[in-house]
XYZ file of C-alpha atoms in Angstrom:
604
model
C 26.863 166.751 106.749
C 26.473 165.458 110.313
C 22.695 165.242 109.883
C 23.066 163.301 106.628
C 25.331 160.677 108.210
C 23.072 160.504 111.262
C 19.894 159.925 109.233
C 21.593 157.366 107.007
C 22.938 155.423 109.993
C 19.521 155.420 111.643
C 17.741 154.405 108.445
C 20.199 151.698 107.382
C 21.659 150.352 110.626
C 24.706 148.629 109.145
C 25.476 151.168 106.415
C 28.351 152.556 108.481
C 30.289 149.318 107.911
C 30.396 150.227 104.228
C 30.558 154.028 104.430
C 33.255 154.452 107.062
C 36.061 152.521 105.300
C 34.893 153.773 101.886
C 35.069 157.461 102.894
C 38.100 157.244 105.176
C 40.855 157.791 102.559
C 39.441 161.033 101.112
C 37.268 162.711 103.766
C 39.887 165.155 104.979
C 40.359 168.701 103.662
C 43.022 169.979 106.051
C 45.055 171.884 103.414
C 41.984 173.994 102.683
C 40.532 174.344 106.194
C 43.735 174.550 108.237
C 42.469 171.966 110.731
C 45.058 169.597 112.168
C 43.282 168.231 115.248
C 39.822 167.796 113.738
C 38.776 166.644 110.287
C 35.692 166.013 108.211
C 36.053 162.278 108.779
C 35.277 162.917 112.460
C 31.892 164.341 111.405
C 31.120 161.118 109.535
C 32.016 159.032 112.590
C 29.955 161.200 114.950
C 26.970 161.069 112.606
C 27.238 157.285 112.259
C 27.431 156.900 116.045
C 24.474 159.202 116.665
C 22.294 157.461 114.104
C 23.373 153.991 115.192
C 22.707 154.585 118.873
C 19.403 156.297 118.099
C 18.293 153.206 116.221
C 19.410 150.942 119.067
C 17.495 153.069 121.559
C 14.337 152.902 119.458
C 14.631 149.194 118.672
C 11.842 147.006 120.130
C 12.754 145.166 123.283
C 13.465 141.471 123.009
C 10.545 139.126 123.342
C 10.286 135.777 125.094
C 11.370 133.916 121.969
C 14.541 135.971 121.491
C 17.685 133.907 122.111
C 19.443 134.844 125.312
C 23.060 135.914 125.392
C 25.900 135.682 127.809
C 28.814 138.034 128.108
C 32.246 136.852 126.988
C 34.313 138.392 129.749
C 37.783 138.124 128.189
C 37.221 140.453 125.197
C 35.079 142.805 127.277
C 37.720 142.997 130.008
C 40.483 143.563 127.465
C 38.606 146.414 125.816
C 37.736 148.038 129.149
C 41.348 147.888 130.298
C 42.577 149.187 126.961
C 40.089 152.060 127.099
C 41.092 152.906 130.665
C 44.762 152.866 129.701
C 44.065 155.132 126.733
C 42.088 157.596 128.864
C 44.878 157.739 131.443
C 47.460 158.352 128.693
C 45.174 161.084 127.345
C 45.035 162.715 130.772
C 48.819 162.541 131.170
C 49.296 164.062 127.744
C 46.933 166.970 128.383
C 48.479 167.698 131.767
C 52.001 167.460 130.355
C 51.055 170.110 127.764
C 49.919 172.515 130.471
C 46.229 171.658 130.701
C 43.311 171.605 128.292
C 42.828 174.617 126.049
C 40.570 174.544 122.992
C 41.735 175.900 119.638
C 40.348 174.923 116.236
C 43.806 175.347 114.745
C 45.994 173.814 117.451
C 49.211 172.097 116.409
C 51.300 169.087 117.349
C 52.737 170.565 120.531
C 49.398 171.640 122.016
C 47.297 169.733 124.538
C 44.727 169.000 121.831
C 47.267 166.831 120.035
C 46.653 164.304 122.816
C 42.963 164.336 121.841
C 43.913 163.917 118.181
C 45.930 160.770 118.912
C 43.256 159.385 121.262
C 40.480 159.745 118.669
C 41.240 156.462 116.914
C 40.896 154.310 120.027
C 38.015 156.352 121.412
C 35.953 156.104 118.236
C 36.719 152.386 117.822
C 35.473 151.613 121.340
C 32.335 153.688 120.785
C 31.555 151.609 117.703
C 31.906 148.324 119.633
C 28.193 148.054 120.645
C 27.113 148.920 117.102
C 29.451 146.249 115.775
C 27.964 143.643 118.131
C 24.491 144.633 116.945
C 25.551 144.410 113.284
C 27.194 141.007 113.662
C 24.478 139.427 115.813
C 21.874 138.549 113.141
C 24.055 138.052 110.049
C 27.818 138.139 110.691
C 28.557 137.129 107.091
C 26.625 140.109 105.712
C 28.332 142.486 108.149
C 31.713 141.131 107.056
C 30.792 141.551 103.388
C 29.758 145.181 103.949
C 33.062 145.927 105.649
C 35.035 144.217 102.882
C 33.181 146.159 100.188
C 33.923 149.333 102.117
C 37.628 148.495 102.101
C 37.525 147.832 98.349
C 35.632 151.070 97.663
C 38.152 152.970 99.794
C 41.024 151.656 97.690
C 39.502 153.081 94.515
C 39.891 156.826 95.330
C 43.342 156.185 96.789
C 44.473 154.429 93.610
C 42.966 157.069 91.336
C 44.531 159.834 93.440
C 47.917 158.138 93.042
C 47.473 157.948 89.270
C 46.484 161.629 89.135
C 49.363 162.667 91.417
C 51.962 160.821 89.377
C 50.539 162.042 86.053
C 50.329 165.653 87.253
C 53.773 165.923 88.816
C 56.681 163.517 88.173
C 54.959 161.617 85.357
C 53.189 158.270 85.258
C 56.281 156.398 84.081
C 59.043 158.444 85.708
C 60.360 156.079 88.368
C 63.821 157.598 88.724
C 62.808 160.897 90.352
C 62.897 160.992 94.143
C 59.141 161.472 94.352
C 57.161 159.303 96.782
C 53.402 159.083 96.416
C 51.166 160.350 99.241
C 47.688 160.360 97.542
C 45.124 162.159 99.757
C 46.769 161.524 103.121
C 47.404 165.132 104.055
C 48.688 164.055 107.475
C 51.967 163.432 105.664
C 52.634 167.190 105.514
C 55.107 166.405 108.317
C 56.169 163.068 106.868
C 55.100 159.756 108.315
C 53.672 156.608 106.800
C 49.936 157.194 106.497
C 49.653 155.797 102.979
C 52.010 152.924 103.829
C 49.852 151.734 106.719
C 46.632 152.226 104.772
C 47.792 150.222 101.752
C 49.039 147.470 104.046
C 45.645 147.274 105.746
C 43.545 147.428 102.594
C 45.503 145.503 99.945
C 44.378 141.988 101.018
C 40.785 142.963 100.273
C 41.609 143.282 96.574
C 42.038 139.512 96.615
C 38.637 139.279 98.314
C 37.094 141.280 95.451
C 38.734 138.987 92.883
C 37.481 135.854 94.631
C 34.032 137.362 95.125
C 33.564 138.063 91.408
C 31.468 135.407 89.686
C 31.295 136.982 86.228
C 34.207 137.842 83.957
C 33.239 141.525 83.821
C 33.223 141.893 87.597
C 36.499 140.013 87.820
C 38.045 142.294 85.186
C 37.039 145.333 87.257
C 38.672 143.818 90.341
C 41.737 142.981 88.256
C 42.072 146.600 87.121
C 41.806 147.684 90.752
C 44.561 145.187 91.626
C 46.813 146.772 89.000
C 46.073 150.251 90.331
C 46.701 149.215 93.936
C 49.936 147.535 92.883
C 51.003 150.758 91.181
C 50.138 152.734 94.327
C 52.149 150.369 96.529
C 55.143 150.413 94.210
C 55.246 154.199 93.839
C 55.392 154.756 97.577
C 58.969 153.441 97.177
C 58.595 152.207 100.740
C 60.547 149.117 101.693
C 58.089 148.593 104.533
C 55.123 148.503 102.143
C 56.893 146.116 99.779
C 57.729 143.671 102.552
C 54.433 143.954 104.430
C 52.152 143.545 101.409
C 54.184 140.627 100.059
C 54.214 138.822 103.431
C 50.499 139.463 104.019
C 49.575 138.063 100.609
C 51.664 134.956 101.283
C 49.904 134.492 104.623
C 46.571 135.064 102.908
C 47.336 132.319 100.412
C 48.214 129.866 103.190
C 45.091 130.686 105.195
C 42.831 130.405 102.152
C 44.380 127.051 101.300
C 43.809 125.783 104.843
C 40.264 127.088 104.870
C 39.517 125.496 101.514
C 40.627 122.099 102.748
C 38.602 122.488 105.924
C 35.423 123.153 104.003
C 36.066 120.967 100.948
C 32.957 118.951 101.726
C 30.803 122.059 101.255
C 32.019 122.460 97.667
C 30.901 118.967 96.646
C 27.421 120.229 95.790
C 28.693 122.111 92.714
C 28.407 120.118 89.503
C 31.668 119.126 87.867
C 31.008 120.715 84.407
C 30.216 124.137 85.960
C 33.281 123.952 88.179
C 35.462 123.179 85.158
C 34.042 126.085 83.138
C 34.422 128.419 86.133
C 37.958 127.284 86.854
C 39.046 127.538 83.224
C 38.400 131.266 82.723
C 39.389 132.119 86.282
C 42.709 130.292 86.055
C 43.499 131.920 82.714
C 42.534 135.379 83.940
C 44.493 134.928 87.172
C 47.596 133.899 85.262
C 47.309 136.956 83.009
C 46.870 139.217 86.042
C 49.930 137.729 87.749
C 52.014 138.298 84.630
C 50.742 141.881 84.392
C 51.600 142.537 88.034
C 55.088 141.083 87.573
C 55.579 143.324 84.544
C 54.429 146.279 86.633
C 56.944 145.417 89.348
C 59.740 145.049 86.797
C 58.854 148.366 85.195
C 58.828 150.335 88.453
C 61.882 148.659 89.974
C 63.936 148.405 86.800
C 67.366 149.861 86.212
C 67.621 153.485 87.235
C 64.629 153.325 89.539
C 64.557 155.509 92.638
C 63.992 152.306 94.610
C 67.370 150.884 93.608
C 68.986 153.946 95.154
C 66.970 153.431 98.332
C 67.956 149.780 98.527
C 71.606 150.755 98.190
C 71.318 152.803 101.389
C 69.614 150.197 103.574
C 72.523 149.853 106.000
C 72.934 153.610 106.414
C 69.194 154.107 106.887
C 69.062 151.321 109.471
C 71.828 152.930 111.500
C 70.051 156.280 111.526
C 66.753 154.565 112.386
C 68.340 152.759 115.342
C 69.763 156.047 116.600
C 66.354 157.671 116.223
C 64.674 154.859 118.175
C 67.217 155.160 120.965
C 66.651 158.906 121.147
C 62.922 158.246 121.425
C 63.388 155.715 124.223
C 65.588 158.207 126.079
C 62.459 160.333 126.560
C 61.333 157.763 129.162
C 63.325 159.248 132.017
C 61.292 158.210 135.073
C 59.909 154.824 136.199
C 56.396 156.227 135.794
C 57.244 157.155 132.188
C 58.175 153.528 131.491
C 55.055 152.264 133.215
C 52.486 154.781 131.919
C 54.211 156.670 129.116
C 54.824 160.380 128.652
C 51.249 160.933 127.475
C 49.397 160.662 124.183
C 50.558 163.029 121.479
C 53.549 164.293 123.439
C 56.329 162.676 121.424
C 56.879 165.636 119.036
C 57.141 168.249 121.784
C 59.434 166.124 123.983
C 61.670 165.030 121.122
C 62.150 168.549 119.774
C 62.955 169.984 123.200
C 65.010 167.160 124.776
C 66.919 165.344 122.034
C 70.153 167.020 120.917
C 69.754 168.287 117.350
C 66.173 167.032 117.414
C 64.588 170.453 116.954
C 61.745 171.302 114.590
C 62.767 172.897 111.286
C 60.370 175.722 112.131
C 57.021 176.559 113.680
C 54.142 178.992 113.470
C 52.280 180.831 116.224
C 49.039 182.779 115.716
C 48.896 186.221 117.303
C 46.201 188.891 117.613
C 45.488 189.545 113.952
C 48.899 188.416 112.730
C 51.055 185.300 112.619
C 54.601 184.640 113.791
C 56.923 182.472 111.707
C 59.949 180.881 113.325
C 62.873 179.130 111.714
C 64.869 176.315 113.352
C 66.290 177.196 116.746
C 69.941 176.558 115.897
C 70.533 174.201 112.930
C 71.213 176.142 109.743
C 70.781 173.005 107.652
C 67.084 172.939 108.545
C 66.371 176.533 107.536
C 63.574 176.832 104.990
C 62.309 173.257 105.474
C 59.155 174.381 107.281
C 56.626 176.781 105.782
C 53.138 178.156 106.272
C 51.186 177.313 103.119
C 47.864 177.909 101.435
C 46.261 176.346 98.381
C 45.835 178.729 95.459
C 43.019 177.598 93.196
C 43.571 180.149 90.428
C 47.118 181.525 90.491
C 47.587 184.853 88.719
C 48.329 184.498 85.016
C 50.595 187.558 85.016
C 53.788 187.630 87.099
C 52.436 187.808 90.658
C 53.287 190.237 93.432
C 53.035 189.722 97.153
C 51.978 192.550 99.435
C 52.482 192.127 103.178
C 53.344 193.816 106.434
C 56.245 192.463 108.482
C 58.167 193.178 111.642
C 61.216 191.572 113.202
C 63.190 192.025 116.401
C 66.365 190.691 114.771
C 67.501 190.361 111.153
C 65.446 187.572 109.589
C 65.411 186.135 106.070
C 61.979 185.523 104.585
C 61.221 183.251 101.638
C 57.972 183.693 99.700
C 57.032 181.293 96.918
C 54.240 180.106 94.679
C 54.905 176.580 93.432
C 53.422 173.655 91.576
C 53.101 171.312 94.520
C 50.877 168.520 95.755
C 52.206 168.162 99.304
C 55.915 167.444 99.832
C 57.743 168.145 96.574
C 58.107 171.403 94.656
C 57.810 171.616 90.899
C 58.310 174.923 89.140
C 58.334 177.869 91.549
C 58.130 181.637 91.521
C 60.013 182.992 94.524
C 61.205 186.050 96.377
C 63.761 186.387 99.182
C 64.104 189.373 101.449
C 66.008 190.183 104.628
C 63.859 191.922 107.236
C 65.729 194.346 109.467
C 64.323 195.872 112.654
C 63.223 199.485 112.226
C 61.962 202.264 114.449
C 58.534 201.710 112.983
C 57.524 198.236 114.118
C 55.602 197.238 110.983
C 57.040 197.539 107.498
C 55.006 197.299 104.286
C 56.620 195.302 101.488
C 55.688 194.690 97.857
C 57.646 191.730 96.489
C 57.647 190.462 92.888
C 57.756 186.678 92.536
C 60.217 185.677 89.855
C 60.540 182.372 88.111
C 59.206 180.307 85.194
C 55.476 180.420 84.423
C 53.468 177.893 86.392
C 51.593 175.241 84.463
C 48.013 174.118 84.923
C 48.854 170.559 83.955
C 46.971 168.275 81.629
C 43.175 168.302 81.511
C 43.047 164.842 83.077
C 45.758 165.596 85.652
C 45.552 169.248 86.754
C 48.332 170.502 88.992
C 47.788 172.003 92.427
C 49.501 175.234 93.379
C 50.787 176.195 96.799
C 51.725 179.569 98.250
C 54.220 179.404 101.118
C 56.112 181.543 103.604
C 59.208 180.419 105.493
C 61.845 181.858 107.789
C 65.068 180.676 106.181
C 67.690 181.300 108.816
C 68.377 179.657 112.158
C 66.824 181.591 115.013
C 64.735 183.679 112.633
C 61.472 185.136 113.996
C 59.137 187.322 111.966
C 55.574 188.624 112.358
C 53.393 188.792 109.222
C 50.100 190.585 108.581
C 47.895 191.906 105.754
C 49.151 189.408 103.211
C 47.841 189.313 99.660
C 48.866 187.753 96.352
C 47.942 189.739 93.267
C 48.441 189.396 89.541
C 47.829 191.582 86.526
C 44.213 192.354 87.439
C 44.966 192.945 91.106
C 42.501 190.325 92.357
C 43.631 188.873 95.718
C 44.238 185.114 95.537
C 44.666 184.350 99.269
C 42.066 183.754 101.968
C 42.405 185.087 105.524
C 45.472 187.085 104.577
C 44.982 189.340 107.611
C 44.853 186.291 109.924
C 41.710 187.659 111.572
C 40.441 184.057 111.652
C 43.608 182.686 113.171
C 45.179 180.034 110.957
C 42.008 179.215 109.016
C 42.893 178.199 105.430
C 46.601 178.064 106.331
C 48.444 174.759 106.551
C 51.973 174.192 107.906
C 54.117 171.838 105.850
C 57.621 170.438 106.277
C 60.023 169.088 103.675
C 62.843 166.543 103.893
C 63.205 166.652 107.701
C 60.417 164.836 109.612
C 62.325 163.272 112.507
C 60.764 165.209 115.443
C 57.200 164.225 114.584
C 57.520 160.414 114.394
C 59.509 157.690 116.090
C 58.924 155.472 113.026
C 57.876 152.370 114.939
C 54.346 151.397 115.920
C 55.445 149.457 118.989
C 57.867 152.090 120.260
C 55.394 154.936 119.788
C 52.881 152.979 121.869
C 55.520 152.317 124.514
C 56.746 155.927 124.683
C 53.310 157.533 124.881
C 51.313 154.826 126.721
C 54.021 153.001 128.648
C 54.592 149.298 129.162
C 51.043 148.967 130.467
C 49.462 150.389 127.328
C 51.788 148.455 125.025
C 51.090 145.098 126.708
C 47.327 145.652 126.689
C 47.380 146.600 123.022
C 49.563 143.597 122.121
C 47.251 141.279 124.051
C 44.254 142.657 122.137
C 45.878 142.281 118.721
C 47.259 138.817 119.563
C 43.859 137.685 120.787
C 42.249 138.911 117.561
C 44.828 137.127 115.386
C 44.480 133.911 117.380
C 40.709 134.081 116.931
C 41.118 134.495 113.158
C 43.771 131.838 112.568
C 43.130 129.143 115.206
C 39.987 130.204 117.074
C 36.284 130.215 116.347
C 36.543 132.589 113.360
C 38.946 130.465 111.313
C 36.095 129.087 109.164
C 34.508 132.477 108.488
C 34.815 133.807 104.956
C 36.559 137.030 105.911
C 38.934 135.642 108.533
C 41.953 135.126 106.203
C 41.655 138.639 104.810
C 41.400 140.233 108.247
C 44.392 138.231 109.487
C 46.477 139.238 106.457
C 45.459 142.873 106.930
C 46.470 142.966 110.593
C 49.750 141.173 109.910
C 50.578 143.677 107.171
C 50.055 146.744 109.350
C 52.104 145.170 112.146
C 54.955 144.607 109.690
C 54.759 148.181 108.429
C 54.738 149.207 112.081
C 58.209 147.752 112.524
C 59.612 150.736 110.613
C 56.783 153.290 110.715
C 54.502 155.069 113.144
C 50.761 154.449 112.820
C 49.014 155.742 115.950
C 49.839 159.369 115.111
C 47.587 159.215 112.015
C 44.062 159.055 113.479
C 42.264 157.978 110.298
C 44.527 155.024 109.608
C 44.907 154.119 113.299
C 41.110 154.051 113.595
C 40.873 151.663 110.649
C 43.500 149.393 112.184
C 41.667 149.318 115.508
C 38.274 148.854 113.847
C 39.580 145.807 111.964
C 41.080 144.495 115.206
C 37.711 144.989 116.876
C 35.941 143.139 114.051
C 38.457 140.312 114.444
C 37.921 140.032 118.205
C 35.384 137.419 119.377
C 31.935 138.965 119.715
C 31.477 140.318 123.205
C 28.207 138.406 123.659
C 27.283 134.868 122.725
C 23.824 133.379 122.205
C 22.873 130.525 124.493
């Protein structure tokens, strides 16, 4: 895969502007690989960088007739300072975790989590020279490639949402407390990955509608708009609703201003053609607006899950304020305020230092076995954290689970096979057993899973199935080995059941309780992990980019309004959600900020 991306980037120098945003929403297979720190999307980025830099290195040197350039020191200085701040926060995070130690299957409390959080900024800065090279000859074409990439990325997300809703709660069931996650597997511990992504990408649907010159192309963009609207609505996220609405309003204002600034350029179009073009476009736009309003009314109508969420706004705000204060309390020293506690260290610090802020469970790989732990003290959190694996073909007959266990203290173990996409269980077959210490350390168990038959779903919306193990009592600790799931024919349905490959193919997942992993605020997470220095540098960079798009030299560029609306939307979502702890989405945010920043060189 790396070689393919590398060759493509070297052959078509600007193809990465299309491929990267188009592949970003789906190029992650963590539930099947067990990777948390690394993902397949990283391979795409590394291949694009290798091919892009190889092409730059082999490019002919400039001749005497090539226009000269001068460096624009403000954006270059900002990026260098931001990179230095990020590297220092990375170092502090690794040292705080006890020093660097490599593990393919490291988790959120390991030193490699600092690397995971740093990836978005690191990759964005590495793409900066390639972006300058792409924008230098034809900035309009580079912007169009990026916009098409954003539109193409929205398509798999929207289709995944439609499949998820059809397979599990139902396409038109808006009363169940089921919130869409699509293919953002990072949400196995909660968070707002899909919220931030939809906020960033939604304005580009308007770009696709405006770009369409024929009715057929416009109809395709209109269908995408309906699908994206459905995806936004079924997140049942107040942050998404507010951010997307505000960004579209800003987009309308900026497009209106831009239209009046360039009205003289439109005078070359003949009046009859303009009237014919405007007639079908105005009619189609009106029909689309009515369809979107009907979609909103249908999802948010009486009995909707969203009405219940809106009724609890005051209670949720109080708990959010308490959570933010607990996060700020982690900054205990002046150096913490200045430089932060280190990238990726929020989960570990919150769980260990905040009263009642513990994880609902954890998993530790051993030598050929795995250790499951329940919550340290809170009984209410028991069973909300499990070690899971995807089961492609669950046994048709009532399944049995064979495993070896050992425990130093009485521990309750839950074993289940459920219809489940990521966060919510459908029908389940389960078994519960209490493990007591014995003279013989390891005990062999054969457990029948009891419950209703699991369904495969409809042909157009097949259901995923998930096998899970959880310690369901506070303070529970249990070692597990030689695990297999068998049905009537006795064929094992689990991979790496002896854990000889560590946690390969196993994926931890939480339910209901996600507080220790996220501070739920983009600005506070930057402050806590990077300090005042990192926060101010990042705010200066984003503010500079927005100024350039709205009032600066980019205000007349075709893509400026859409970029400005995109950045505003993610900042609004960031008021109530974390973003930096999702590398894929954080990279997209920082790439769009980089695109919006004045080019680092200028022809003279």
